[in-house]
CSV table of C-alpha atoms in Angstrom, one decimal:
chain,number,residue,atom,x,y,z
A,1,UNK,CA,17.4,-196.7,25.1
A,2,UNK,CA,19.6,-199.7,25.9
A,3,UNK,CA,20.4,-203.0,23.6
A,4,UNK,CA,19.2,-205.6,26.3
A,5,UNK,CA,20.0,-208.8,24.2
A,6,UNK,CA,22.8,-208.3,22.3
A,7,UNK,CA,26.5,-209.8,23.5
A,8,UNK,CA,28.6,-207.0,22.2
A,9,UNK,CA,32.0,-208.8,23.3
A,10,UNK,CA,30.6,-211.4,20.2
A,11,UNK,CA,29.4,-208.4,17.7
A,12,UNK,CA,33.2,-207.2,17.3
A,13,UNK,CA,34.6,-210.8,17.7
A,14,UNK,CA,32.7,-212.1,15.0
A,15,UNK,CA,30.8,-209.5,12.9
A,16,UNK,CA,32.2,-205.6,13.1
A,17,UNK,CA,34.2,-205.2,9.8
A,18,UNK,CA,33.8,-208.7,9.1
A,19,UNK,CA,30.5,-209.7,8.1
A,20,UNK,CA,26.9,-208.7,8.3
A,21,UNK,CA,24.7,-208.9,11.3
A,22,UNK,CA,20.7,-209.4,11.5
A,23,UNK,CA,19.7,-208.9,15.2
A,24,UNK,CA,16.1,-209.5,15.9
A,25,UNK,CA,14.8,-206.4,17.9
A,26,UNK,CA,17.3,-206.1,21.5
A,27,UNK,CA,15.8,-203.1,22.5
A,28,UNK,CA,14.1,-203.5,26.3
A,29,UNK,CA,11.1,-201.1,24.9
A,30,UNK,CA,11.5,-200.0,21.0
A,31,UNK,CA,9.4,-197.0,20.5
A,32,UNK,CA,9.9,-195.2,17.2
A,33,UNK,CA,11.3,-191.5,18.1
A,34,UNK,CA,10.4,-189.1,14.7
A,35,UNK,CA,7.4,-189.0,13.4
A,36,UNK,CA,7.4,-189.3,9.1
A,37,UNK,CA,5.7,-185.0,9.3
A,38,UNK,CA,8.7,-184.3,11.7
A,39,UNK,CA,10.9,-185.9,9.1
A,40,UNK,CA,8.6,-183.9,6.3
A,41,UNK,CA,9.6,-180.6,8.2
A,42,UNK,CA,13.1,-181.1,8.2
A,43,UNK,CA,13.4,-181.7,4.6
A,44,UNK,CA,11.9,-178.2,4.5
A,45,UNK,CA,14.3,-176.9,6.0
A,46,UNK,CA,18.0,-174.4,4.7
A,47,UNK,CA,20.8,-176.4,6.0
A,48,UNK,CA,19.2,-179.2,6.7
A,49,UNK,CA,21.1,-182.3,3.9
A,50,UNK,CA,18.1,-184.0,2.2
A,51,UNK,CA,17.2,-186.0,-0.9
A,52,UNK,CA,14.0,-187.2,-2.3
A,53,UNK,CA,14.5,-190.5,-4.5
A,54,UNK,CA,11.7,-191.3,-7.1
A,55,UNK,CA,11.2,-193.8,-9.7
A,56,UNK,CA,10.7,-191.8,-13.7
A,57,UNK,CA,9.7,-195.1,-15.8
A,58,UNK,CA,12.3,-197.6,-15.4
A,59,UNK,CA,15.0,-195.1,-13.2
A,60,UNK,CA,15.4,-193.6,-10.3
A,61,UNK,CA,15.7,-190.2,-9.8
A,62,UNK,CA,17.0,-187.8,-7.1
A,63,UNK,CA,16.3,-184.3,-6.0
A,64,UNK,CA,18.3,-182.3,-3.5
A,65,UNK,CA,17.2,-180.7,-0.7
A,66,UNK,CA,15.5,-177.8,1.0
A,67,UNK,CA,12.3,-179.5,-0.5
A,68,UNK,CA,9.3,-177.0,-0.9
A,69,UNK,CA,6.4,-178.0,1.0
A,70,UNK,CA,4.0,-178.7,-1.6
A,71,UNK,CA,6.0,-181.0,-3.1
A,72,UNK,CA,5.2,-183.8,-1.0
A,73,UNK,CA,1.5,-183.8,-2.4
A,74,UNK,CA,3.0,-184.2,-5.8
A,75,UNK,CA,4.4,-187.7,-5.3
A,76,UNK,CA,3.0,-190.9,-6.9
A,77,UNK,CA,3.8,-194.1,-6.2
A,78,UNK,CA,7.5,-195.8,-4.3
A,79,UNK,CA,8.7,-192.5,-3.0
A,80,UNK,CA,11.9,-192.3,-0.5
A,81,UNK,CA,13.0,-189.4,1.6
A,82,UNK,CA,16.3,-189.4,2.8
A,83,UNK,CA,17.4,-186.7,5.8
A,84,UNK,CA,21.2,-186.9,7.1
A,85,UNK,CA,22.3,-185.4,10.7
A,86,UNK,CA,18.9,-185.9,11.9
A,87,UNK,CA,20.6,-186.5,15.6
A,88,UNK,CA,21.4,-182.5,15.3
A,89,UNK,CA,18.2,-181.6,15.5
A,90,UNK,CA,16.3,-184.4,17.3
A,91,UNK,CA,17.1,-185.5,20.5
A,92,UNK,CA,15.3,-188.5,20.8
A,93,UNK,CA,17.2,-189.6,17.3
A,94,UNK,CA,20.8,-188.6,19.0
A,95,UNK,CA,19.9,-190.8,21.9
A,96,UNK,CA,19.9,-193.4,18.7
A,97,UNK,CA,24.0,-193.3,19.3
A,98,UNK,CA,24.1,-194.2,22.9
A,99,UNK,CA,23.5,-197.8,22.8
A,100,UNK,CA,26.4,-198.3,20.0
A,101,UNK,CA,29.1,-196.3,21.7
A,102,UNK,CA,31.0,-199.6,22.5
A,103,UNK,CA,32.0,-198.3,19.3
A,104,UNK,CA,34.4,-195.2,19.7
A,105,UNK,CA,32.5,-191.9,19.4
A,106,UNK,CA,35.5,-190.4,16.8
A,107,UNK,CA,33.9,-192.7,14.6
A,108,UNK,CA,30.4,-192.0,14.8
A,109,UNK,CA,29.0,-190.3,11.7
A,110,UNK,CA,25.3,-189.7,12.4
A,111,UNK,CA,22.2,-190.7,12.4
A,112,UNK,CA,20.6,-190.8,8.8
A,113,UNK,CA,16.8,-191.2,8.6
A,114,UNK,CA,14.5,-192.3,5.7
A,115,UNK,CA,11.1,-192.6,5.1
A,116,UNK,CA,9.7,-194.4,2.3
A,117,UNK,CA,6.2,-195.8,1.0
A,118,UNK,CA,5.2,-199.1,-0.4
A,119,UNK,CA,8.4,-200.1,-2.7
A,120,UNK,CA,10.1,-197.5,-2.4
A,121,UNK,CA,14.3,-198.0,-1.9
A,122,UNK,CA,17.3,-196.3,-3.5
A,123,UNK,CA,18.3,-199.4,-4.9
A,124,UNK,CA,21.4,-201.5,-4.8
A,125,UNK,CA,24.6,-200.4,-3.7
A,126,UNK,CA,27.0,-200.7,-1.1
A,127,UNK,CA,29.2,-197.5,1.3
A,128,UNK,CA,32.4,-197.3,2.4
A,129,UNK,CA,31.1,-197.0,6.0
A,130,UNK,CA,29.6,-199.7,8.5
A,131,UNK,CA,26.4,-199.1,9.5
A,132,UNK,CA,23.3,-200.2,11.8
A,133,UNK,CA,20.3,-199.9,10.0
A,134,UNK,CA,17.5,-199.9,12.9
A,135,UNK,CA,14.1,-200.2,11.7
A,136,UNK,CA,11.6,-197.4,13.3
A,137,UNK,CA,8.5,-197.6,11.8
A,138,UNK,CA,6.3,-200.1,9.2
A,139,UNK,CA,8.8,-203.3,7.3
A,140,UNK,CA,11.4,-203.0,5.0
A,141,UNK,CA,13.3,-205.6,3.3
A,142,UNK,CA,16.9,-205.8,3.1
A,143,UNK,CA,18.7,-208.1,0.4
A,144,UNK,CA,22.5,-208.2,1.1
A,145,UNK,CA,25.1,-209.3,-1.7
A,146,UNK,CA,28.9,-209.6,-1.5
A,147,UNK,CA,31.2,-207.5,-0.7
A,148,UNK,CA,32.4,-204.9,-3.3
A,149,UNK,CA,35.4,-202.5,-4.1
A,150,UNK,CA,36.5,-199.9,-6.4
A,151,UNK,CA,36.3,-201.8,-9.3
A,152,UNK,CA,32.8,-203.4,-8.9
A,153,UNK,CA,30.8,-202.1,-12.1
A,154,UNK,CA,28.2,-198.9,-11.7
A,155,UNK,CA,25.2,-197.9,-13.6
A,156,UNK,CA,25.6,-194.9,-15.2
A,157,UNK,CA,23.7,-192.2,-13.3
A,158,UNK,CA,24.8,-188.9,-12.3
A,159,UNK,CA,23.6,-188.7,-8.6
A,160,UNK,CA,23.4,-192.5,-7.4
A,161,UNK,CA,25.9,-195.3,-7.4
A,162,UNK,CA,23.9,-198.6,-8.3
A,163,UNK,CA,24.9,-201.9,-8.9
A,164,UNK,CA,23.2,-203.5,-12.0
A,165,UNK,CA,23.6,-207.2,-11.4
A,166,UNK,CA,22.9,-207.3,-8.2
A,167,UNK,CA,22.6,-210.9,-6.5
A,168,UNK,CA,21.2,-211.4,-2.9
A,169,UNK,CA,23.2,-213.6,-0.3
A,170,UNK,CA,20.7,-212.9,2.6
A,171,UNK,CA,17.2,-211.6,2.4
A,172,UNK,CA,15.6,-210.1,5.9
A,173,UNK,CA,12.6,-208.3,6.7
A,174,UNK,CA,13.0,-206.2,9.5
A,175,UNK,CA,10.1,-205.0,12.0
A,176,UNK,CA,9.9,-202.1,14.2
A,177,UNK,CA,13.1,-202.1,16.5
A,178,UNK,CA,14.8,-204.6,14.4
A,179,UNK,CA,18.7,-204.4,13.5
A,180,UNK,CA,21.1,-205.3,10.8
A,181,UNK,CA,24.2,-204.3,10.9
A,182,UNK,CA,26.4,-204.1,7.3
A,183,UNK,CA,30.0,-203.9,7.1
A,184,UNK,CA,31.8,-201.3,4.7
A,185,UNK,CA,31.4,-202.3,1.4
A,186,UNK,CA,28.8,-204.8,1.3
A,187,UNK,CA,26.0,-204.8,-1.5
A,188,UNK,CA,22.6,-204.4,-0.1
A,189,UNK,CA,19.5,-202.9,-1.2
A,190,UNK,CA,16.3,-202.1,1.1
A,191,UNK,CA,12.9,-202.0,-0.3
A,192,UNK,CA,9.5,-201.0,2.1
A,193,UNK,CA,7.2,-203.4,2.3
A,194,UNK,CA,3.9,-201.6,3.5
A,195,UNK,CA,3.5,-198.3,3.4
A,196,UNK,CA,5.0,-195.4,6.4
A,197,UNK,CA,8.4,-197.2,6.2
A,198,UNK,CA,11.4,-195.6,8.8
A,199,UNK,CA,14.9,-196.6,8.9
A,200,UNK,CA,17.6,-194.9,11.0
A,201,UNK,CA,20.6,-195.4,9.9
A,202,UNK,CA,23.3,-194.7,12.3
A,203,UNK,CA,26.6,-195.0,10.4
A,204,UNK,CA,30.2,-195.0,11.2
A,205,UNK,CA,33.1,-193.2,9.3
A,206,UNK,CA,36.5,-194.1,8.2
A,207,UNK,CA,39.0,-191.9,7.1
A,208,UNK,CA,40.7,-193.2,4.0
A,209,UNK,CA,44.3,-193.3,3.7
A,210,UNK,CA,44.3,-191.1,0.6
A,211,UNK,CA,42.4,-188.9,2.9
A,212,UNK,CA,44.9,-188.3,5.9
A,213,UNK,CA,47.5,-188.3,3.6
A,214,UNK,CA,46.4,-185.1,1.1
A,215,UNK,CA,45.0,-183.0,4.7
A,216,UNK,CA,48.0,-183.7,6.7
A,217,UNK,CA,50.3,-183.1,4.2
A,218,UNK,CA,48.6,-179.9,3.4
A,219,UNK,CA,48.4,-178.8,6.7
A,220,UNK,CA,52.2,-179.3,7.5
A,221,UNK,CA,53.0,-177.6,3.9
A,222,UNK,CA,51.1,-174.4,5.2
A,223,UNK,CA,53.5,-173.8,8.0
A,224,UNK,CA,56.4,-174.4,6.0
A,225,UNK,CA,58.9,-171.4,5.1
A,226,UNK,CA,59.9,-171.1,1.8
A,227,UNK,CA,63.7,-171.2,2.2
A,228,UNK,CA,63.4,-174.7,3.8
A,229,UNK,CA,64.6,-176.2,0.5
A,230,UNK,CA,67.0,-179.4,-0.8
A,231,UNK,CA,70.4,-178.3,-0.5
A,232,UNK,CA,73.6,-179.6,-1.6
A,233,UNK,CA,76.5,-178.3,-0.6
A,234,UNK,CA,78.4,-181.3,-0.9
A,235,UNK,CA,78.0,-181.4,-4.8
A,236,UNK,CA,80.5,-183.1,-7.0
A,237,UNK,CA,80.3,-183.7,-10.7
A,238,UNK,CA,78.8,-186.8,-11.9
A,239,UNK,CA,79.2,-188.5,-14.6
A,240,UNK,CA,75.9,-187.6,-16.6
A,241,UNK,CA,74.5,-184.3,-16.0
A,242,UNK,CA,70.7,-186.1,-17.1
A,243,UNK,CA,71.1,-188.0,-13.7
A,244,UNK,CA,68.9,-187.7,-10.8
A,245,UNK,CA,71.0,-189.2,-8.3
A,246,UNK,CA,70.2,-191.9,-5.9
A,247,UNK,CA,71.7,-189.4,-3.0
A,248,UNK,CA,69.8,-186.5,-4.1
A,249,UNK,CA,66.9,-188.6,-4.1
A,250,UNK,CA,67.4,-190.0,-0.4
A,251,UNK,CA,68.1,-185.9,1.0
A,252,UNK,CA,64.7,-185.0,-0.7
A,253,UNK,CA,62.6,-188.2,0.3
A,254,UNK,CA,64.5,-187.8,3.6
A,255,UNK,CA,63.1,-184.3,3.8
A,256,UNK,CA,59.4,-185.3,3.5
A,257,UNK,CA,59.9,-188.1,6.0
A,258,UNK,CA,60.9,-186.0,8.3
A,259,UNK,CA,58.2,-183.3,8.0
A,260,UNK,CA,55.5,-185.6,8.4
A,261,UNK,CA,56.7,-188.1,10.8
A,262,UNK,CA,56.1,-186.4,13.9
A,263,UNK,CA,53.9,-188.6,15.7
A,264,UNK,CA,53.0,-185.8,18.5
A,265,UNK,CA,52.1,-183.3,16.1
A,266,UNK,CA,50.3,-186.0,14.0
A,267,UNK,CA,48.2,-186.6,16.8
A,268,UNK,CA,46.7,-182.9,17.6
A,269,UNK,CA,46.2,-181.9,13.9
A,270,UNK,CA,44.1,-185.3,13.7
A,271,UNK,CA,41.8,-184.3,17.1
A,272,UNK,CA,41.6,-180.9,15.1
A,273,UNK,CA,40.5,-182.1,12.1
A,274,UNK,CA,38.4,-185.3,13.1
A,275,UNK,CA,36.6,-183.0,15.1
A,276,UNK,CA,35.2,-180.3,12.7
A,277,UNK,CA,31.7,-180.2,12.5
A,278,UNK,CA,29.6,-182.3,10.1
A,279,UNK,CA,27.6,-179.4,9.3
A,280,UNK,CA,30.4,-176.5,8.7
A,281,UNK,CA,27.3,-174.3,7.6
A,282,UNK,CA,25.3,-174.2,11.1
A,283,UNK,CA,25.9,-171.8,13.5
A,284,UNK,CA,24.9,-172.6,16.9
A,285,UNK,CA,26.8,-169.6,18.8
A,286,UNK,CA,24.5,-168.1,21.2
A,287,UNK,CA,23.3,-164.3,21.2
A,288,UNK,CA,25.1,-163.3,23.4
A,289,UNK,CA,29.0,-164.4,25.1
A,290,UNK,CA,29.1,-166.3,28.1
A,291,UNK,CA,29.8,-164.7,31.3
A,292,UNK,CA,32.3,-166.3,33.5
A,293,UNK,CA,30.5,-164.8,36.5
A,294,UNK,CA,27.2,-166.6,35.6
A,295,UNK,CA,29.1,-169.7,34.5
A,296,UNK,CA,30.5,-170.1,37.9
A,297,UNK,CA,27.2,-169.5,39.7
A,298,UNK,CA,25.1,-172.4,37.6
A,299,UNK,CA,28.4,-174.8,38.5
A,300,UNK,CA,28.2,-173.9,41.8
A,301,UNK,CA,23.9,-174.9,41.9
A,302,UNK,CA,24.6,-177.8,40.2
A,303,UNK,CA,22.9,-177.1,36.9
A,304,UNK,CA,23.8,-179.7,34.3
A,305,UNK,CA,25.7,-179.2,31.2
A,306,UNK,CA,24.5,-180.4,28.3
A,307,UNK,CA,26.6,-181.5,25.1
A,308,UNK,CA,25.2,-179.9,21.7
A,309,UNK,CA,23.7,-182.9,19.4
A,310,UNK,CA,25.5,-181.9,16.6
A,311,UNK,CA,29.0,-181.6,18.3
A,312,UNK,CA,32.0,-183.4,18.4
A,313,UNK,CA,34.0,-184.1,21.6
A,314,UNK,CA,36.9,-186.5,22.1
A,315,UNK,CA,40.8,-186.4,23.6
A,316,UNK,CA,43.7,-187.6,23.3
A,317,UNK,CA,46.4,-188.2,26.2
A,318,UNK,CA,49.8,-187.2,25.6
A,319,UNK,CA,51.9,-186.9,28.3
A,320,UNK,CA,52.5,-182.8,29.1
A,321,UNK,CA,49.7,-181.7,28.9
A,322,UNK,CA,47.7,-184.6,30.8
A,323,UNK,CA,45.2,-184.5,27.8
A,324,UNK,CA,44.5,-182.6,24.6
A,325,UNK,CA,40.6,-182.1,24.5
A,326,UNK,CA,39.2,-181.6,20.6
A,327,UNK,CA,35.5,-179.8,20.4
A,328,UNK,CA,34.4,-179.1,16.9
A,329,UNK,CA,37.5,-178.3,15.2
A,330,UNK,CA,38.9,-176.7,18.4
A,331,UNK,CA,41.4,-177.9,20.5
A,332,UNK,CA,42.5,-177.4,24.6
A,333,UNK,CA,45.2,-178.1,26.8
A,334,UNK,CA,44.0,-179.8,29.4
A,335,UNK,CA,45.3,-180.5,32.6
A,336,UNK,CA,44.2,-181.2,36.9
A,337,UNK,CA,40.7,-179.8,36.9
A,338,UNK,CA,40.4,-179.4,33.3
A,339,UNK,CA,41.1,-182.5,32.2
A,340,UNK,CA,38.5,-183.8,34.7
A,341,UNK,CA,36.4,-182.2,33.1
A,342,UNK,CA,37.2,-183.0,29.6
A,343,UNK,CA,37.0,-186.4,29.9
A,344,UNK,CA,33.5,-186.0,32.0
A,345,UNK,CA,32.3,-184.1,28.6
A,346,UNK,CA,33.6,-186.6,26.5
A,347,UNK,CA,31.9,-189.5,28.5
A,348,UNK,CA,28.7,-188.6,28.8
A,349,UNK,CA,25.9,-186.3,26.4
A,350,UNK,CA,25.1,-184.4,29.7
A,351,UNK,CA,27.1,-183.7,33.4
A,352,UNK,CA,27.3,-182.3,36.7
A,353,UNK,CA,30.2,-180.9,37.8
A,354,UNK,CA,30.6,-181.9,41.2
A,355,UNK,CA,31.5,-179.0,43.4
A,356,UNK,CA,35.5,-179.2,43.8
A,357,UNK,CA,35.5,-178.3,40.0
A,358,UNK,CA,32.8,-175.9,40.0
A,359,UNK,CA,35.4,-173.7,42.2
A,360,UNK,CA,38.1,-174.1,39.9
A,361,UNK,CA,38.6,-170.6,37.6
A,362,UNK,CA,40.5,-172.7,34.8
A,363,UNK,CA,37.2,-174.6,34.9
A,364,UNK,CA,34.6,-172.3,34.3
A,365,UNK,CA,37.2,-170.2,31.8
A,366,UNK,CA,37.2,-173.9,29.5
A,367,UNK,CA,33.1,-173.8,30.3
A,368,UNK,CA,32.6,-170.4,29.3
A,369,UNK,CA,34.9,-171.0,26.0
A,370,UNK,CA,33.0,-173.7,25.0
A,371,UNK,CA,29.4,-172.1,25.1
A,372,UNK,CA,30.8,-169.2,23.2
A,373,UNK,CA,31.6,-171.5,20.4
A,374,UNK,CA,27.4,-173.6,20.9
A,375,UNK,CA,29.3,-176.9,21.6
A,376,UNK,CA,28.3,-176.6,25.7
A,377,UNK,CA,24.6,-175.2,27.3
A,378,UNK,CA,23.5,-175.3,30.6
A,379,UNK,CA,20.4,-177.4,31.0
A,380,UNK,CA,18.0,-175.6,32.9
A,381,UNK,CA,15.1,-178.2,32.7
C-alpha cells in the first residue's frame, strides 16, 4: 500500500503533535484488508486483547475479551467491537504500518481494528497517543474537540474514560480509505453512520516521563550491591543534631545522579525495554531449534527472511560495537557482517541476504538466534 497524495515533509511541519489532520483517501488503490467475520474470529480467540462496547439504556458498557461465539447473535442495536494487535495476526493489516514509517518504527504501537454497526462508537474521549484512524469499510463520523489533559473532567465509569461535555471543533465523515490523523490528547468521538463500519487504527506510543523514570531507576537499583551506601567519614559535629545537612544532602543526591546518568548504559537498557513484545503472553518459538547448518544453506539459495508481525526490531549506534541491535526484549552486539544485517532487518519486514553475508558464520549464528526466539522465519513461498 502506498500514500500517493499526501506531502509528508508538510504532515510533520504542520500537523504531527500539533494539530489534527483529515486527509481525503491518498491511497493509489484502497482495498479494505479484514473482513468484519475475520475480525469476529479473532475476538474468539485466548490471547487475542478484545472488547465489545454496548449501549444498557442511557450507558455504555464493556465486556472483555475472549468473546464466546454465540454471543455475537445476542447483540441489539449500536454494537462496537474493538480488537488490538490485529497486525500480529494479519498480514495484510501489518502492511497497514508501512506507508506511516516516515514515522520511527520504535514508536509504532499497532494496528487497532474496530467494527461497529449503525451508531455504534465508544463515545468521547481523547489518548495519550497520536493516531491515524483509516477508514476500511462503510462511514463513520468523527467529531473532534480541544485538546485535553489530566485534569479535564471524566464520567464516572469503571472501564471507559468519557468526556461529558463534550463540544465538537471539526465534524468529518470518513469513506472507505479515508484518513484523519489526531494528535495525543485531542477529544474526539467516532460514531458509524451505516451499518458494517471498519476503522484501523494504527497508533503511535510515547513513553511518559514518569514512565522511564520508575523502569530505569528500577532496573539500575537491581544491580546495585547493598554496601554501596552514603558515607561520611568526614563527619563533624553540627550545631543541631535535628539537621539534615545541605552537604549530606548534596553526597546523597550526588549519588543518584551519578547512578543514573550514564548515557551509554541509558541507551541499551532503553533498546531492551522499548523492545519487549506487546503481547508478553504469545509464544511464537518454533518446535523445534534452528540448525545453523540449515540456516546457512537457505542463505546461501537465497530464501528470504521474513520479520514476525508481532516483533519489534530497531538499533542503536554507539561507537564499539558498530551497533546494538534490540529484537523483542533482546539485545546483540553487532558489528562488520552483523551489523549489515541488523540494519537490513530493521529496514525492511522481509530480506535477502546477498551472498557475501550468507558466508559469514557470525551471520547465520545471529540468524539462527533469532528464529529460536520466533522473531526471524525463512519465507519459503
Amino acid at each position: 500500500m502506498h500514500l500517493a497524495r499526501f506531502d509528508i515533509d508538510l504532515f510533520l511541519r504542520d500537523h504531527w503533535q500539533k494539530r489534527p489532520l483529515l486527509i481525503r483517501n491518498p491511497w493509489s488503490a484502497w482495498r479494505n484488508p479484514l473482513e468484519p467475520d475475520e475480525l469476529a474470529g479473532l475476538a474468539c480467540e485466548e490471547g487475542v486483547e478484545s472488547r465489545l462496547i454496548t449501549r444498557q439504556a442511557d450507558r455504555l458498557a464493556m465486556e472483555s475479551g475472549p468473546l464466546p461465539e454465540d454471543r455475537f447473535t445476542e447483540l441489539g442495536d449500536a454494537w462496537t467491537l474493538l480488537v488490538q494487535a490485529v497486525d500480529h495476526h494479519v498480514p495484510d493489516v501489518a502492511a497497514l504500518i508501512q506507508p506511516f514509517r516516515f514515522i520511527p518504527d520504535w514508536r509504532i504501537d499497532d494496528v487497532m481494528v474496530s467494527y461497529a454497526t449503525d451508531g455504534g462508537g465508544v463515545g468521547p474521549h481523547f489518548d495519550q497517543y497520536d493516531v491515524f484512524l483509516v477508514q476500511g469499510l462503510g462511514r463513520r463520523r468523527w467529531r473532534v474537540g480541544p485538546r485535553c489533559d489530566s485534569a479535564t473532567p471524566l464520567l464516572p465509569h469503571d472501564d471507559l474514560r468519557l468526556i461529558p461535555d463534550f463540544e465538537a471543533t471539526g465534524d468529518y465523515v470518513l469513506e472507505p480509505g479515508d484518513i484523519l490523523y489526531v494528535p495525543p490528547c485531542f477529544a474526539h468521538d467516532g460514531v458509524a453512520v451505516g451499518g458494517d463500519c471498519m476503522t484501523y487504527s494504527i497508533g503511535f506510543r510515547a513513553p511518559s516521563r514518569a514512565e522511564l523514570i520508575e523502569n530505569w531507576c528500577r532496573h539500575q537499583a537491581d544491580d546495585m550491591v547493598d554496601e554501596d551506601r552514603y558515607a561520611d567519614p568526614d563527619l563533624i559535629i553540627q550545631p543541631n543534631a535535628g539537621e539534615i545537612a545541605a552537604s549530606a544532602l548534596d553526597r546523597m543526591h550526588a549519588m543518584v545522579l551519578e547512578a543514573l546518568s550514564d548515557r551509554r548504559a541509558f541507551a541499551r537498557w532503553f533498546g531492551l525495554y522499548n523492545s519487549l513484545p506487546k503481547s508478553a503472553d504469545m509464544d511464537w518459538r518454533p518446535d523445534e531449534p534452528a540448525d545453523e547448518a540449515t540456516v546457512r544453506a537457505l542463505l546461501a539459495q537465497g530464501v528470504p527472511l521474513s520479520r514476525n508481525p508481532a516483533s519489534r526490531f530497531s538499533f542503536i549506534r554507539q561507537g564499539e560495537p558498530e551497533l546494538l541491535l534490540f529484537v523483542d526484549g533482546h539485545g546483540f552486539d553487532c558489528d562488520g557482517d552483523t551489523a549489515r544485517l541488523a540494519e537490513g532487518l530493521c529496514m525492511e519486514p522481509a530480506m535477502v541476504v546477498d551472498a557475501e553475508l550468507a558466508a559469514s558464520a557470525a551471520v547465520v549464528t545471529l540468524v539462527a538466534a533469532l528464529i529460536d526466539q520466533g522473531s526471524l522465519a525463512f519465507d519459503a513461498d
